[in-house]
């Protein structure tokens, strides 16, 4: 592993907070992920950087050396980026936006808003079912932002060093043919779908495991699960061959209905990710707020869900938080 600026930020955060747990919270990472990252850094540098016990984490001699260099390098690199941006005339917001998305329900509206607010901006999009592929492209500078989702309180892999922020959180719904016996219900119990076949879009995220765990909590194991693209999912549900899980802002399709799952056994968090060392990071907060507005725009065709959100403030766009 090559040492990068993000690794130096990790070391500084642990030293400043005196705790891996507190540093993980400050960086918006899960504590086990930060611990694993620290171990990789220590292997790269050839020794432990901190003595850790119940009182916290204190730098070793090697750790003090790394901290001394990091406290010089990090401000210097930030200064270089700021000066380069001023010289290039980039201002606070980059003139181009390169987005990658995983079945994102707001990508189109996000592009529309940015194009309307910044007519000179060059905007490109890239589609992939793989969250890791998108994260790797962002880390490598080939994309500026990734739009993806995770189930529950899960977080994307910390391997690529991206900053992730929540756009919104929704309950996961079930997609049924309107002739289904449960289609007239406002809510459907997951256990009442135990005899159904399922269909899902591909991906490398955690959702399959989350779905299996939710079914296990409901007392059953899901039957056959087909895997196909979104159009194939719609066709299989329309044919009565399967039912599907879907996002709350899923576009209406004639002959199909979406219904909430009773007790909300599954939640889906929509996230925006970028690399903190990239030029795009300067405009990330603007893009994040635009993404939240795009999500709000996506609610217009779903008045019943919008009314539900007003009664359930723990969903939708929530107070700012890290991931």
PDB file of C-alpha atoms in Angstrom, residues 8-126:
ATOM      1  CA  UNK A   8      -2.017  11.178   7.233  1.00  0.00           C
ATOM      2  CA  UNK A   9      -5.408  12.711   8.060  1.00  0.00           C
ATOM      3  CA  UNK A  10      -6.340   9.511   9.873  1.00  0.00           C
ATOM      4  CA  UNK A  11      -3.151   9.621  11.965  1.00  0.00           C
ATOM      5  CA  UNK A  12      -3.701  13.289  12.831  1.00  0.00           C
ATOM      6  CA  UNK A  13      -7.342  12.690  13.774  1.00  0.00           C
ATOM      7  CA  UNK A  14      -6.428   9.877  16.162  1.00  0.00           C
ATOM      8  CA  UNK A  15      -3.696  11.996  17.751  1.00  0.00           C
ATOM      9  CA  UNK A  16      -5.966  15.034  18.113  1.00  0.00           C
ATOM     10  CA  UNK A  17      -8.887  13.130  19.635  1.00  0.00           C
ATOM     11  CA  UNK A  18      -6.750  10.692  21.639  1.00  0.00           C
ATOM     12  CA  UNK A  19      -8.992   7.803  20.645  1.00  0.00           C
ATOM     13  CA  UNK A  20      -9.664   5.648  17.603  1.00  0.00           C
ATOM     14  CA  UNK A  21     -13.369   5.637  18.454  1.00  0.00           C
ATOM     15  CA  UNK A  22     -13.560   9.441  18.675  1.00  0.00           C
ATOM     16  CA  UNK A  23     -11.492   9.821  15.503  1.00  0.00           C
ATOM     17  CA  UNK A  24     -13.844   7.464  13.639  1.00  0.00           C
ATOM     18  CA  UNK A  25     -16.809   9.598  14.725  1.00  0.00           C
ATOM     19  CA  UNK A  26     -15.043  12.809  13.648  1.00  0.00           C
ATOM     20  CA  UNK A  27     -14.165  11.329  10.254  1.00  0.00           C
ATOM     21  CA  UNK A  28     -17.612   9.848   9.679  1.00  0.00           C
ATOM     22  CA  UNK A  29     -16.301   6.269   9.569  1.00  0.00           C
ATOM     23  CA  UNK A  30     -17.179   3.084  11.384  1.00  0.00           C
ATOM     24  CA  UNK A  31     -14.720   2.310  14.203  1.00  0.00           C
ATOM     25  CA  UNK A  32     -13.759  -1.165  12.852  1.00  0.00           C
ATOM     26  CA  UNK A  33     -13.073   0.321   9.419  1.00  0.00           C
ATOM     27  CA  UNK A  34     -10.794   2.998  10.899  1.00  0.00           C
ATOM     28  CA  UNK A  35      -8.984   0.414  13.030  1.00  0.00           C
ATOM     29  CA  UNK A  36      -8.339  -1.721   9.939  1.00  0.00           C
ATOM     30  CA  UNK A  37      -7.098   1.332   8.052  1.00  0.00           C
ATOM     31  CA  UNK A  38      -4.727   2.249  10.890  1.00  0.00           C
ATOM     32  CA  UNK A  39      -3.334  -1.284  10.875  1.00  0.00           C
ATOM     33  CA  UNK A  40      -2.629  -1.039   7.134  1.00  0.00           C
ATOM     34  CA  UNK A  41      -0.897   2.309   7.650  1.00  0.00           C
ATOM     35  CA  UNK A  42       1.247   0.868  10.437  1.00  0.00           C
ATOM     36  CA  UNK A  43       2.235  -2.099   8.275  1.00  0.00           C
ATOM     37  CA  UNK A  44       3.242   0.277   5.492  1.00  0.00           C
ATOM     38  CA  UNK A  45       5.367   2.411   7.846  1.00  0.00           C
ATOM     39  CA  UNK A  46       6.911  -0.565   9.601  1.00  0.00           C
ATOM     40  CA  UNK A  47       5.678  -0.215  13.164  1.00  0.00           C
ATOM     41  CA  UNK A  48       2.941   0.914  15.573  1.00  0.00           C
ATOM     42  CA  UNK A  49       2.073   4.616  15.546  1.00  0.00           C
ATOM     43  CA  UNK A  50       0.106   4.611  18.802  1.00  0.00           C
ATOM     44  CA  UNK A  51       0.176   2.901  22.169  1.00  0.00           C
ATOM     45  CA  UNK A  52      -3.484   2.049  22.851  1.00  0.00           C
ATOM     46  CA  UNK A  53      -5.078   1.121  26.161  1.00  0.00           C
ATOM     47  CA  UNK A  54      -8.202   1.950  28.143  1.00  0.00           C
ATOM     48  CA  UNK A  55      -7.018   5.535  28.587  1.00  0.00           C
ATOM     49  CA  UNK A  56      -6.847   6.155  24.847  1.00  0.00           C
ATOM     50  CA  UNK A  57      -4.222   6.326  22.102  1.00  0.00           C
ATOM     51  CA  UNK A  58      -0.826   8.030  22.548  1.00  0.00           C
ATOM     52  CA  UNK A  59       1.729   8.446  19.729  1.00  0.00           C
ATOM     53  CA  UNK A  60       4.836   6.266  19.757  1.00  0.00           C
ATOM     54  CA  UNK A  61       8.185   7.688  18.682  1.00  0.00           C
ATOM     55  CA  UNK A  62       7.392   6.620  15.114  1.00  0.00           C
ATOM     56  CA  UNK A  63       3.958   8.170  15.473  1.00  0.00           C
ATOM     57  CA  UNK A  64       5.453  11.499  16.581  1.00  0.00           C
ATOM     58  CA  UNK A  65       7.706  11.494  13.506  1.00  0.00           C
ATOM     59  CA  UNK A  66       4.770  10.837  11.177  1.00  0.00           C
ATOM     60  CA  UNK A  67       2.673  13.503  12.910  1.00  0.00           C
ATOM     61  CA  UNK A  68       5.441  16.088  12.592  1.00  0.00           C
ATOM     62  CA  UNK A  69       5.669  15.500   8.831  1.00  0.00           C
ATOM     63  CA  UNK A  70       1.886  15.293   8.371  1.00  0.00           C
ATOM     64  CA  UNK A  71       1.336  18.644  10.084  1.00  0.00           C
ATOM     65  CA  UNK A  72       3.594  20.210   7.495  1.00  0.00           C
ATOM     66  CA  UNK A  73       2.415  18.301   4.431  1.00  0.00           C
ATOM     67  CA  UNK A  74      -1.362  18.578   4.902  1.00  0.00           C
ATOM     68  CA  UNK A  75      -1.542  22.410   5.147  1.00  0.00           C
ATOM     69  CA  UNK A  76       0.959  22.685   2.294  1.00  0.00           C
ATOM     70  CA  UNK A  77      -1.155  20.481   0.030  1.00  0.00           C
ATOM     71  CA  UNK A  78      -4.315  22.382   0.943  1.00  0.00           C
ATOM     72  CA  UNK A  79      -2.544  25.627   0.056  1.00  0.00           C
ATOM     73  CA  UNK A  80      -1.416  24.156  -3.267  1.00  0.00           C
ATOM     74  CA  UNK A  81      -4.961  23.117  -4.144  1.00  0.00           C
ATOM     75  CA  UNK A  82      -6.376  26.532  -3.225  1.00  0.00           C
ATOM     76  CA  UNK A  83      -3.759  28.389  -5.255  1.00  0.00           C
ATOM     77  CA  UNK A  84      -4.180  26.074  -8.243  1.00  0.00           C
ATOM     78  CA  UNK A  85      -7.949  26.586  -8.154  1.00  0.00           C
ATOM     79  CA  UNK A  86      -7.555  30.370  -8.052  1.00  0.00           C
ATOM     80  CA  UNK A  87      -5.043  30.312 -10.891  1.00  0.00           C
ATOM     81  CA  UNK A  88      -7.301  28.145 -13.028  1.00  0.00           C
ATOM     82  CA  UNK A  89     -10.224  30.438 -12.291  1.00  0.00           C
ATOM     83  CA  UNK A  90     -12.253  27.540 -10.942  1.00  0.00           C
ATOM     84  CA  UNK A  91     -13.722  29.574  -8.078  1.00  0.00           C
ATOM     85  CA  UNK A  92     -15.587  27.680  -5.392  1.00  0.00           C
ATOM     86  CA  UNK A  93     -17.405  25.315  -7.754  1.00  0.00           C
ATOM     87  CA  UNK A  94     -15.808  23.242 -10.530  1.00  0.00           C
ATOM     88  CA  UNK A  95     -16.925  23.926 -14.075  1.00  0.00           C
ATOM     89  CA  UNK A  96     -17.584  20.253 -14.744  1.00  0.00           C
ATOM     90  CA  UNK A  97     -19.370  17.505 -12.878  1.00  0.00           C
ATOM     91  CA  UNK A  98     -18.717  13.837 -13.527  1.00  0.00           C
ATOM     92  CA  UNK A  99     -21.340  11.703 -11.768  1.00  0.00           C
ATOM     93  CA  UNK A 100     -21.528   7.957 -11.312  1.00  0.00           C
ATOM     94  CA  UNK A 101     -24.752   6.339 -10.153  1.00  0.00           C
ATOM     95  CA  UNK A 102     -26.112   3.004  -8.959  1.00  0.00           C
ATOM     96  CA  UNK A 103     -29.807   2.904  -9.863  1.00  0.00           C
ATOM     97  CA  UNK A 104     -30.153   6.423  -8.474  1.00  0.00           C
ATOM     98  CA  UNK A 105     -33.688   7.850  -8.288  1.00  0.00           C
ATOM     99  CA  UNK A 106     -32.496  11.477  -8.354  1.00  0.00           C
ATOM    100  CA  UNK A 107     -29.652  11.584 -10.894  1.00  0.00           C
ATOM    101  CA  UNK A 108     -31.798  13.051 -13.674  1.00  0.00           C
ATOM    102  CA  UNK A 109     -33.235  15.785 -11.467  1.00  0.00           C
ATOM    103  CA  UNK A 110     -29.788  16.560 -10.012  1.00  0.00           C
ATOM    104  CA  UNK A 111     -28.340  17.027 -13.514  1.00  0.00           C
ATOM    105  CA  UNK A 112     -31.342  19.177 -14.487  1.00  0.00           C
ATOM    106  CA  UNK A 113     -30.923  21.463 -11.478  1.00  0.00           C
ATOM    107  CA  UNK A 114     -27.168  21.897 -11.943  1.00  0.00           C
ATOM    108  CA  UNK A 115     -27.575  22.590 -15.653  1.00  0.00           C
ATOM    109  CA  UNK A 116     -30.240  25.223 -14.930  1.00  0.00           C
ATOM    110  CA  UNK A 117     -28.270  26.890 -12.119  1.00  0.00           C
ATOM    111  CA  UNK A 118     -24.885  26.753 -13.906  1.00  0.00           C
ATOM    112  CA  UNK A 119     -25.475  26.833 -17.676  1.00  0.00           C
ATOM    113  CA  UNK A 120     -21.748  26.800 -18.580  1.00  0.00           C
ATOM    114  CA  UNK A 121     -21.105  23.630 -16.539  1.00  0.00           C
ATOM    115  CA  UNK A 122     -20.100  20.449 -18.354  1.00  0.00           C
ATOM    116  CA  UNK A 123     -21.965  17.475 -16.844  1.00  0.00           C
ATOM    117  CA  UNK A 124     -21.379  13.807 -17.622  1.00  0.00           C
ATOM    118  CA  UNK A 125     -22.877  10.647 -16.121  1.00  0.00           C
ATOM    119  CA  UNK A 126     -21.675   7.071 -15.782  1.00  0.00           C
TER     120      UNK A 126
END
